[in-house]
Amino acid sequence: MTLLRFGDVLGACDYPGRGILLGRSRDGGSSVCAYFITGRSPNSRNRVLVKTEDGIRTEAFDPSKVTDPSLIIYHPAREARGYFIITNGDQTDTVRDFISAGKSFKEALDTREYEPDGPNFTPRISGIIDPDGSYKLSIIKRAGEAPFCRRFYYDFSDPVPGYGHYISTYKCDGDPLPSFEGEPINVEIPETADDLAVEIKNSLDAEKTVSIFVRYADLTGGGIKTRIINKNKREGESDDGT
């Protein structure tokens, strides 16, 4: 298994779009989740991540400048029945509803398709952390030029301390934007939530970075460490390290 430094993977990509990393902390005691947003257009960059009772949501930084909220305002993260769900769109709510009804991650995403934003047809990337810390990833994307939907599911039932798996919406910059290819990338997990947040911030293109979210959750119930970094900050706001 090839293991890469996460920052090196991010630094080698000029435009990943949105990304999800799931894994296990180095000491084996915490599940790890990271999510980030990068953007090229003013509409995409005009947002922040904010906490909710069950996760996080995106919010317009300046509501007067929003041109199309349909694909930029959503809940990236929500919890349901002890499961932690993270996605790049409103499929978060679909997964939450299915999990709440006793159904599965795959059953939920089998009802969804890639985003209707041609010519890019942005993939829907999703992840879920089970109560025991095992996790799954999914990518739903268009089959090249053909208008077919392809769904890929990856099950990591035995997480290894210090290891994680990463997917993003795009392979690189382009016009149209090329979708992520291949299997989730194996990467190293830094020691702490702060370390991971800083590594992501320092590795992404500063101009395109919009928001970063990191979560380390103790698997024995010892607490959750989260970090949110927004490029756009309101007066008096600082990076969240609670």
Short mmCIF file of C-alpha atoms in Angstrom, two decimals:
data_model
loop_
_atom_site.label_atom_id
_atom_site.label_comp_id
_atom_site.label_asym_id
_atom_site.label_seq_id
_atom_site.Cartn_x
_atom_site.Cartn_y
_atom_site.Cartn_z
CA MET A 1 0.00 0.00 0.00
CA THR A 2 1.46 3.35 -1.07
CA LEU A 3 1.09 5.91 1.72
CA LEU A 4 1.38 9.60 0.88
CA ARG A 5 1.51 12.76 2.94
CA PHE A 6 -1.91 14.38 2.57
CA GLY A 7 -0.42 17.83 2.05
CA ASP A 8 1.66 16.53 -0.86
CA VAL A 9 -1.43 15.09 -2.53
CA LEU A 10 -3.28 18.40 -2.18
CA GLY A 11 -0.29 20.46 -3.28
CA ALA A 12 0.07 18.44 -6.48
CA CYS A 13 -3.48 19.28 -7.61
CA ASP A 14 -4.17 22.77 -8.96
CA TYR A 15 -7.93 22.49 -8.42
CA PRO A 16 -9.50 19.59 -6.46
CA GLY A 17 -12.89 21.29 -6.01
CA ARG A 18 -14.25 19.74 -2.82
CA GLY A 19 -12.54 16.95 -0.93
CA ILE A 20 -13.30 14.34 1.74
CA LEU A 21 -10.78 12.51 3.93
CA LEU A 22 -11.80 9.75 6.33
CA GLY A 23 -9.51 7.68 8.52
CA ARG A 24 -8.22 6.80 11.97
CA SER A 25 -5.97 8.83 14.27
CA ARG A 26 -2.39 7.70 14.84
CA ASP A 27 -3.13 6.49 18.35
CA GLY A 28 -6.11 4.50 17.04
CA GLY A 29 -8.51 6.16 19.45
CA SER A 30 -10.38 8.57 17.17
CA SER A 31 -12.21 8.54 13.87
CA VAL A 32 -10.99 11.31 11.58
CA CYS A 33 -12.89 13.38 9.02
CA ALA A 34 -11.77 16.33 6.93
CA TYR A 35 -13.71 18.28 4.34
CA PHE A 36 -12.70 21.29 2.30
CA ILE A 37 -14.16 23.59 -0.31
CA THR A 38 -12.21 25.36 -3.04
CA GLY A 39 -13.83 27.59 -5.63
CA ARG A 40 -13.10 29.39 -8.89
CA SER A 41 -16.19 31.59 -9.34
CA PRO A 42 -17.23 34.51 -7.12
CA ASN A 43 -20.49 32.67 -6.37
CA SER A 44 -18.61 29.59 -5.19
CA ARG A 45 -16.18 31.60 -3.07
CA ASN A 46 -18.94 33.63 -1.43
CA ARG A 47 -19.63 31.20 1.43
CA VAL A 48 -18.53 30.02 4.83
CA LEU A 49 -18.96 26.90 6.93
CA VAL A 50 -20.94 27.27 10.16
CA LYS A 51 -21.79 24.82 12.93
CA THR A 52 -25.26 23.34 13.38
CA GLU A 53 -26.69 21.14 16.13
CA ASP A 54 -25.94 17.98 14.13
CA GLY A 55 -22.98 19.00 11.95
CA ILE A 56 -22.16 21.90 9.65
CA ARG A 57 -23.75 23.82 6.79
CA THR A 58 -22.64 26.29 4.17
CA GLU A 59 -23.87 29.85 4.35
CA ALA A 60 -23.50 32.83 2.02
CA PHE A 61 -20.85 35.22 3.33
CA ASP A 62 -22.53 38.13 1.54
CA PRO A 63 -26.17 37.21 0.70
CA SER A 64 -26.49 40.17 -1.66
CA LYS A 65 -23.90 38.62 -4.00
CA VAL A 66 -25.45 35.15 -4.34
CA THR A 67 -26.34 34.37 -7.96
CA ASP A 68 -27.36 30.70 -7.66
CA PRO A 69 -27.70 29.04 -4.25
CA SER A 70 -28.85 25.64 -5.55
CA LEU A 71 -25.45 23.87 -5.56
CA ILE A 72 -23.50 25.92 -3.02
CA ILE A 73 -25.84 26.05 0.00
CA TYR A 74 -26.26 22.69 1.75
CA HIS A 75 -25.34 20.65 4.84
CA PRO A 76 -21.97 18.98 4.23
CA ALA A 77 -22.10 17.10 7.55
CA ARG A 78 -24.90 15.64 9.66
CA GLU A 79 -25.28 12.94 12.30
CA ALA A 80 -27.95 10.24 12.51
CA ARG A 81 -28.19 7.27 14.89
CA GLY A 82 -24.50 7.50 15.76
CA TYR A 83 -23.38 7.73 12.12
CA PHE A 84 -21.46 10.76 10.85
CA ILE A 85 -22.25 11.73 7.25
CA ILE A 86 -20.12 14.01 5.08
CA THR A 87 -20.82 14.95 1.44
CA ASN A 88 -20.38 17.72 -1.11
CA GLY A 89 -24.08 18.42 -1.61
CA ASP A 90 -27.67 17.96 -0.52
CA GLN A 91 -27.25 14.18 -0.67
CA THR A 92 -26.20 14.57 2.98
CA ASP A 93 -29.89 14.92 3.77
CA THR A 94 -30.77 11.91 1.61
CA VAL A 95 -28.27 9.72 3.48
CA ARG A 96 -29.42 11.04 6.86
CA ASP A 97 -33.06 10.27 6.04
CA PHE A 98 -32.24 6.72 4.90
CA ILE A 99 -30.02 6.02 7.93
CA SER A 100 -32.73 7.39 10.25
CA ALA A 101 -35.15 4.95 8.63
CA GLY A 102 -32.82 2.00 9.23
CA LYS A 103 -31.59 1.80 5.64
CA SER A 104 -28.06 1.94 4.26
CA PHE A 105 -25.57 4.44 2.85
CA LYS A 106 -25.66 2.66 -0.52
CA GLU A 107 -29.44 2.50 -0.64
CA ALA A 108 -29.54 6.26 -0.14
CA LEU A 109 -26.99 7.10 -2.81
CA ASP A 110 -28.48 4.69 -5.33
CA THR A 111 -31.31 7.26 -5.57
CA ARG A 112 -28.97 10.14 -6.51
CA GLU A 113 -27.00 11.19 -9.61
CA TYR A 114 -24.13 13.57 -10.40
CA GLU A 115 -24.78 17.30 -10.15
CA PRO A 116 -26.71 18.90 -13.04
CA ASP A 117 -24.09 21.56 -13.74
CA GLY A 118 -23.07 20.74 -17.32
CA PRO A 119 -20.59 20.79 -18.92
CA ASN A 120 -18.73 19.89 -15.68
CA PHE A 121 -21.32 17.43 -14.31
CA THR A 122 -19.64 17.59 -10.92
CA PRO A 123 -19.47 14.22 -9.12
CA ARG A 124 -21.29 13.72 -5.85
CA ILE A 125 -18.72 12.56 -3.29
CA SER A 126 -19.91 11.17 0.03
CA GLY A 127 -18.61 9.47 3.14
CA ILE A 128 -19.99 7.95 6.31
CA ILE A 129 -18.34 6.95 9.59
CA ASP A 130 -20.09 4.11 11.41
CA PRO A 131 -20.45 4.18 15.22
CA ASP A 132 -17.54 1.70 15.52
CA GLY A 133 -15.23 3.99 13.50
CA SER A 134 -15.26 1.97 10.26
CA TYR A 135 -16.11 4.06 7.23
CA LYS A 136 -17.29 4.12 3.64
CA LEU A 137 -16.73 6.44 0.69
CA SER A 138 -18.67 6.91 -2.53
CA ILE A 139 -18.34 8.81 -5.77
CA ILE A 140 -21.20 9.20 -8.26
CA LYS A 141 -20.18 10.60 -11.64
CA ARG A 142 -21.02 10.86 -15.30
CA ALA A 143 -19.56 8.21 -17.61
CA GLY A 144 -17.47 10.54 -19.78
CA GLU A 145 -19.39 11.94 -22.73
CA ALA A 146 -22.20 9.44 -22.34
CA PRO A 147 -25.15 10.57 -20.18
CA PHE A 148 -24.87 7.54 -17.89
CA CYS A 149 -24.44 7.63 -14.13
CA ARG A 150 -21.69 5.50 -12.56
CA ARG A 151 -21.70 4.79 -8.83
CA PHE A 152 -18.63 3.62 -6.93
CA TYR A 153 -18.62 2.45 -3.30
CA TYR A 154 -15.61 1.76 -1.06
CA ASP A 155 -15.91 -0.01 2.30
CA PHE A 156 -13.12 0.37 4.88
CA SER A 157 -14.25 -2.00 7.62
CA ASP A 158 -10.86 -2.25 9.37
CA PRO A 159 -9.31 1.23 9.68
CA VAL A 160 -5.60 1.27 10.43
CA PRO A 161 -4.21 3.86 12.90
CA GLY A 162 -2.51 6.71 11.07
CA TYR A 163 -4.10 5.85 7.71
CA GLY A 164 -6.87 7.58 5.79
CA HIS A 165 -8.51 7.65 2.37
CA TYR A 166 -9.19 10.72 0.24
CA ILE A 167 -11.43 11.57 -2.71
CA SER A 168 -12.24 14.88 -4.39
CA THR A 169 -14.66 16.10 -7.01
CA TYR A 170 -12.05 16.98 -9.64
CA LYS A 171 -8.78 15.51 -10.86
CA CYS A 172 -7.37 18.94 -11.70
CA ASP A 173 -8.32 22.29 -13.22
CA GLY A 174 -9.75 22.38 -16.73
CA ASP A 175 -12.65 23.43 -18.93
CA PRO A 176 -14.74 21.40 -18.49
CA LEU A 177 -13.44 20.20 -15.15
CA PRO A 178 -12.27 16.55 -15.22
CA SER A 179 -13.79 14.30 -12.57
CA PHE A 180 -11.73 12.49 -9.94
CA GLU A 181 -10.40 9.18 -11.28
CA GLY A 182 -9.42 5.90 -9.65
CA GLU A 183 -9.79 4.61 -6.12
CA PRO A 184 -9.54 6.66 -2.91
CA ILE A 185 -5.97 7.80 -2.27
CA ASN A 186 -4.13 6.37 0.77
CA VAL A 187 -2.72 9.16 2.93
CA GLU A 188 -1.11 9.72 6.32
CA ILE A 189 -3.21 11.10 9.16
CA PRO A 190 -1.53 13.83 11.25
CA GLU A 191 -1.42 13.59 15.04
CA THR A 192 -4.13 16.13 15.92
CA ALA A 193 -7.09 17.99 14.43
CA ASP A 194 -5.08 21.21 14.54
CA ASP A 195 -2.20 19.56 12.69
CA LEU A 196 -4.52 18.29 9.95
CA ALA A 197 -6.32 21.62 9.56
CA VAL A 198 -3.03 23.49 9.20
CA GLU A 199 -1.67 20.92 6.75
CA ILE A 200 -4.74 21.32 4.54
CA LYS A 201 -4.65 25.12 4.74
CA ASN A 202 -0.95 25.28 3.87
CA SER A 203 -1.27 22.84 0.96
CA LEU A 204 -4.31 24.16 -0.93
CA ASP A 205 -4.12 27.13 -3.30
CA ALA A 206 -4.73 30.09 -0.97
CA GLU A 207 -6.66 32.08 -3.58
CA LYS A 208 -9.09 29.24 -4.31
CA THR A 209 -9.55 27.97 -0.75
CA VAL A 210 -12.99 28.74 0.70
CA SER A 211 -13.42 26.65 3.86
CA ILE A 212 -11.89 23.74 5.78
CA PHE A 213 -13.52 21.45 8.35
CA VAL A 214 -11.73 18.85 10.51
CA ARG A 215 -13.22 16.47 13.09
CA TYR A 216 -11.47 14.00 15.44
CA ALA A 217 -14.04 11.98 17.43
CA ASP A 218 -12.92 9.82 20.37
CA LEU A 219 -14.33 6.32 19.81
CA THR A 220 -14.74 5.71 23.56
CA GLY A 221 -16.95 8.76 24.01
CA GLY A 222 -14.17 10.99 25.26
CA GLY A 223 -15.19 13.99 23.21
CA ILE A 224 -14.97 15.50 19.74
CA LYS A 225 -12.37 17.98 18.52
CA THR A 226 -13.44 20.11 15.54
CA ARG A 227 -11.78 22.87 13.58
CA ILE A 228 -13.34 25.21 11.01
CA ILE A 229 -11.26 27.62 8.95
CA ASN A 230 -13.10 30.08 6.69
CA LYS A 231 -11.26 32.35 4.29
CA ASN A 232 -14.10 34.86 4.60
CA LYS A 233 -14.40 36.02 8.18
CA ARG A 234 -17.03 38.24 9.73
CA GLU A 235 -16.00 40.97 12.17
CA GLY A 236 -14.63 39.46 15.36
CA GLU A 237 -14.60 35.91 13.98
CA SER A 238 -11.53 33.68 14.42
CA ASP A 239 -10.70 30.12 13.41
CA ASP A 240 -12.74 27.64 15.43
CA GLY A 241 -10.63 25.27 17.48
CA THR A 242 -13.24 23.90 19.88
#
